[in-house]
Short mmCIF file of C-alpha atoms in Angstrom, two decimals:
data_model
loop_
_atom_site.label_atom_id
_atom_site.label_comp_id
_atom_site.label_asym_id
_atom_site.label_seq_id
_atom_site.Cartn_x
_atom_site.Cartn_y
_atom_site.Cartn_z
CA MET A 27 -50.73 77.28 307.76
CA ALA A 28 -48.43 77.03 304.64
CA THR A 29 -44.80 75.72 305.37
CA THR A 30 -43.54 77.80 302.51
CA SER A 31 -39.99 77.76 301.84
CA MET A 32 -39.29 81.63 301.29
CA ARG A 33 -35.84 80.88 299.60
CA SER A 34 -36.71 83.12 296.56
CA SER A 35 -36.94 86.90 296.05
CA ALA A 36 -39.07 88.25 298.60
CA SER A 37 -40.71 90.53 295.87
CA VAL A 38 -44.68 90.46 296.13
CA GLY A 39 -46.65 91.00 292.91
CA PHE A 40 -49.95 90.95 291.80
CA TRP A 41 -51.21 87.49 293.46
CA GLY A 42 -49.72 88.69 296.94
CA PRO A 43 -47.50 86.77 299.10
CA PRO A 44 -46.83 83.14 298.42
CA THR A 45 -49.50 80.81 300.07
CA SER A 46 -48.13 77.55 298.44
CA THR A 47 -46.11 75.07 300.48
CA ILE A 48 -43.37 75.49 298.06
CA ASP A 49 -41.32 78.60 296.76
CA TRP A 50 -38.75 77.45 294.39
CA CYS A 51 -35.37 78.67 293.61
CA GLU A 52 -36.51 81.26 290.90
CA ASN A 53 -36.62 84.90 291.89
CA ASN A 54 -40.36 85.89 292.63
CA TYR A 55 -41.73 88.53 290.14
CA GLU A 56 -38.46 88.98 288.85
CA TYR A 57 -39.99 89.57 285.03
CA SER A 58 -43.46 90.14 285.28
CA TYR A 59 -45.63 91.95 287.80
CA TYR A 60 -48.19 89.37 287.33
CA ILE A 61 -45.86 86.00 286.81
CA ALA A 62 -44.53 84.78 290.28
CA GLU A 63 -42.08 82.48 288.61
CA PHE A 64 -41.66 83.35 285.10
CA TRP A 65 -39.40 80.51 283.85
CA ASN A 66 -41.36 77.82 285.81
CA THR A 67 -44.57 79.23 284.20
CA ILE A 68 -44.05 79.41 280.63
CA SER A 69 -41.98 76.17 280.70
CA ASN A 70 -45.11 74.30 281.00
CA SER A 71 -46.20 75.30 277.21
CA LEU A 72 -44.29 72.19 276.49
CA PHE A 73 -46.52 69.89 278.41
CA VAL A 74 -49.73 71.46 276.88
CA LEU A 75 -48.29 71.22 273.43
CA LEU A 76 -46.59 67.90 274.00
CA GLY A 77 -49.86 66.71 275.51
CA LEU A 78 -52.00 67.96 272.62
CA TYR A 79 -49.97 66.43 269.85
CA GLY A 80 -49.90 63.02 271.63
CA LEU A 81 -53.57 63.10 272.12
CA TYR A 82 -53.97 64.12 268.09
CA ARG A 83 -51.59 61.47 267.35
CA SER A 84 -53.24 59.16 269.76
CA ILE A 85 -56.98 59.64 268.03
CA LYS A 86 -55.28 59.57 264.49
CA MET A 87 -53.66 56.08 264.97
CA GLY A 88 -57.02 54.76 266.73
CA LEU A 89 -55.42 53.96 269.97
CA GLU A 90 -57.31 53.06 273.01
CA PRO A 91 -59.08 55.76 274.71
CA ARG A 92 -56.49 54.97 277.96
CA PHE A 93 -53.72 56.77 275.38
CA HIS A 94 -56.18 59.60 275.17
CA LEU A 95 -56.39 60.02 278.79
CA GLN A 96 -52.82 59.85 279.26
CA PHE A 97 -52.25 62.70 277.05
CA ILE A 98 -54.99 64.80 278.53
CA GLY A 99 -53.60 64.17 281.48
CA VAL A 100 -50.52 65.70 280.43
CA MET A 101 -52.20 68.82 278.95
CA VAL A 102 -54.02 69.50 282.16
CA THR A 103 -50.85 69.02 284.28
CA GLY A 104 -49.18 71.70 281.94
CA PHE A 105 -52.12 74.37 282.50
CA GLY A 106 -52.33 73.25 286.57
CA SER A 107 -48.68 73.59 287.05
CA ALA A 108 -48.57 77.26 285.13
CA MET A 109 -51.26 78.29 287.27
CA PHE A 110 -49.61 77.42 290.58
CA HIS A 111 -46.00 78.74 289.28
CA GLY A 112 -47.54 81.90 288.09
CA THR A 113 -49.20 82.58 291.03
CA LEU A 114 -47.54 80.62 294.27
CA GLN A 115 -50.70 80.15 295.96
CA HIS A 116 -51.95 77.28 297.61
CA VAL A 117 -55.32 76.62 295.66
CA TYR A 118 -53.21 76.66 292.29
CA GLN A 119 -50.70 74.35 293.91
CA GLN A 120 -53.42 71.82 294.02
CA CYS A 121 -54.16 72.33 290.51
CA ASP A 122 -50.32 71.42 290.14
CA GLU A 123 -49.97 68.25 292.06
CA THR A 124 -53.21 66.43 291.94
CA PRO A 125 -53.05 66.35 288.06
CA MET A 126 -49.76 64.73 288.45
CA VAL A 127 -50.97 61.90 290.43
CA TRP A 128 -53.89 61.13 288.18
CA SER A 129 -51.86 61.83 285.37
CA ILE A 130 -49.20 58.90 286.62
CA LEU A 131 -52.12 56.55 287.59
CA ALA A 132 -53.34 56.43 284.42
CA TRP A 133 -49.79 56.05 283.34
CA ILE A 134 -49.61 53.08 285.83
CA TYR A 135 -52.78 51.45 284.35
CA ILE A 136 -51.29 51.78 280.95
CA VAL A 137 -47.69 50.00 281.17
CA TYR A 138 -49.60 47.09 283.65
CA ASN A 139 -52.60 46.59 281.14
CA ASN A 140 -50.74 43.34 280.00
CA GLU A 141 -50.35 41.93 283.97
CA ILE A 142 -54.23 43.19 284.65
CA GLU A 143 -55.40 41.22 281.70
CA GLN A 144 -53.83 37.96 283.15
CA ILE A 145 -55.63 38.79 286.53
CA PRO A 146 -57.82 35.43 286.90
CA ILE A 147 -60.94 37.36 287.96
CA LYS A 148 -63.90 38.47 286.09
CA ASN A 149 -64.19 41.84 285.33
CA ALA A 150 -60.74 42.15 286.75
CA ASN A 151 -60.02 45.71 284.21
CA ASN A 152 -62.86 47.14 285.96
CA TYR A 153 -62.03 46.27 289.60
CA VAL A 154 -58.36 47.89 288.95
CA ILE A 155 -59.69 51.04 287.27
CA ALA A 156 -62.44 51.74 290.33
CA PHE A 157 -59.25 51.09 292.78
CA LEU A 158 -57.01 53.29 291.02
CA THR A 159 -59.75 56.00 290.48
CA THR A 160 -60.48 55.70 294.36
CA ILE A 161 -56.74 56.03 295.02
CA GLY A 162 -56.64 59.14 293.37
CA ALA A 163 -60.13 60.45 294.80
CA ILE A 164 -58.79 59.97 298.19
CA PHE A 165 -55.45 61.80 297.45
CA THR A 166 -57.18 64.57 296.17
CA VAL A 167 -59.41 65.27 299.10
CA VAL A 168 -56.57 64.57 301.88
CA HIS A 169 -54.15 66.61 300.11
CA ALA A 170 -56.49 69.34 299.81
CA ILE A 171 -56.79 69.38 303.49
CA TYR A 172 -53.68 68.58 304.82
CA ARG A 173 -51.29 70.14 302.28
CA PHE A 174 -48.23 67.45 302.86
CA THR A 175 -45.61 68.31 300.57
CA THR A 176 -43.17 65.66 301.48
CA VAL A 177 -46.03 62.86 301.44
CA PHE A 178 -46.98 63.78 298.14
CA GLN A 179 -43.49 63.85 296.87
CA LEU A 180 -42.97 60.06 298.07
CA PHE A 181 -46.31 58.95 296.92
CA PHE A 182 -45.69 60.16 293.28
CA GLY A 183 -42.03 59.13 293.25
CA ILE A 184 -43.27 55.48 294.29
CA LEU A 185 -45.82 55.66 291.35
CA ALA A 186 -43.37 56.84 289.04
CA VAL A 187 -40.84 54.20 289.94
CA LEU A 188 -43.34 51.34 289.75
CA GLY A 189 -44.02 52.72 286.14
CA ALA A 190 -40.70 53.26 284.71
CA GLY A 191 -39.51 49.84 286.34
CA ARG A 192 -42.39 48.19 283.92
CA LEU A 193 -41.42 50.40 281.04
CA CYS A 194 -37.79 49.06 281.56
CA VAL A 195 -38.56 45.36 281.76
CA HIS A 196 -41.10 45.99 278.71
CA TYR A 197 -38.14 47.63 276.80
CA ALA A 198 -35.56 45.30 277.42
CA GLU A 199 -37.42 42.61 275.63
CA VAL A 200 -37.74 44.75 272.47
CA LYS A 201 -35.38 44.22 269.78
CA ASP A 202 -36.07 47.29 267.32
CA PRO A 203 -33.00 49.29 268.51
CA ARG A 204 -35.02 52.76 268.14
CA ALA A 205 -37.66 51.48 270.48
CA ARG A 206 -34.45 50.98 272.82
CA ALA A 207 -32.97 54.46 271.73
CA VAL A 208 -36.21 55.68 272.95
CA ALA A 209 -36.01 54.23 276.14
CA ARG A 210 -32.53 55.17 277.06
CA SER A 211 -33.02 58.71 276.05
CA TYR A 212 -36.38 58.38 278.56
CA VAL A 213 -34.49 56.95 281.30
CA THR A 214 -31.52 59.61 281.06
CA SER A 215 -33.69 62.55 280.54
CA SER A 216 -35.74 61.44 283.73
CA LEU A 217 -32.31 61.26 285.80
CA ILE A 218 -31.22 64.41 284.14
CA GLY A 219 -34.38 66.35 285.41
CA PHE A 220 -34.66 64.77 288.46
CA ALA A 221 -31.10 65.81 289.38
CA PHE A 222 -31.95 69.36 288.58
CA TRP A 223 -35.13 69.16 290.46
CA LEU A 224 -33.27 67.80 293.57
CA MET A 225 -30.58 71.02 292.98
CA ASP A 226 -33.48 73.59 292.70
CA TYR A 227 -35.59 72.07 295.60
CA HIS A 228 -32.50 71.34 298.04
CA TYR A 229 -29.46 73.22 297.05
CA CYS A 230 -31.02 76.73 296.59
CA HIS A 231 -28.35 78.69 298.50
CA ILE A 232 -25.93 77.40 296.22
CA VAL A 233 -28.06 77.94 292.97
CA ARG A 234 -28.53 81.29 293.74
CA GLY A 235 -24.36 81.96 294.12
CA LEU A 236 -24.03 81.08 290.49
CA PRO A 237 -23.37 83.70 288.05
CA VAL A 238 -26.65 82.32 286.33
CA ASN A 239 -29.71 80.30 287.90
CA PRO A 240 -29.93 77.34 285.61
CA GLN A 241 -33.88 77.25 286.42
CA GLY A 242 -33.54 73.31 286.91
CA HIS A 243 -37.05 73.10 287.93
CA ALA A 244 -38.34 74.93 284.85
CA TRP A 245 -36.38 72.52 282.45
#
C-alpha cells in the first residue's frame, strides 16, 4: 500500500487519487485537470532541454560515449519526472526515481574514471561497468517491489555525495579561474536546491502558510 503524504490539495483530476509514495507541497490539479502538479511537471522541461544540449555538445566535441550516456540519462530523468509529477501515480514515480539512480551511477563512473584506470587488474574498467550496472538493476527490481522512499533518498544521497566529493577534489586542483567558478556555482546551486527540497518535503505546513508557494521542489 502506498504511503502517500496527502499534504497537497485533495483535488482529484484525470489520473485519479495519488498512488505514489510522495505527494509534494503543490496543490494537485490546481491549474489543469490533466496535470497533478503543474509547476513540478513543466519545470522538467529544463532537464530535457539541457540534457539534449549537453548530448549535442558531447557528440560535436567527440567526447567518449560515457558522456553521451550521462546526458541521455538527464533527458530520461526529465521525461520520467514529468510523468510522475503530472500523474502522481506509483508506476510513473518509478519512471522518475529509477533513471535518477542510473544517471548518477553513470556520473560516478565518469568522475572516478581516473581511479578506475589505475586499478591494477586486467579489464578493471569492464568489471566496474558490470558492477555499477548490477547495482542499478538490483535497485530497479527491489525498488519497484518494495517502494521504499526513504531508502531511495538515502541511496541516492550517498551516491550524490560520493560524486560531488570527487568533483570538488578535482576542481580544487584546477588553476583555471573559470573552471573553479563553475565548480563554486555547481556547489552553491546544489545546496540551495537541496534546502528548497527539504523545505518542500518536510515543512509543507509552513510553506502552505506563505502568501505564495515558492514551489521549492520545482525549481
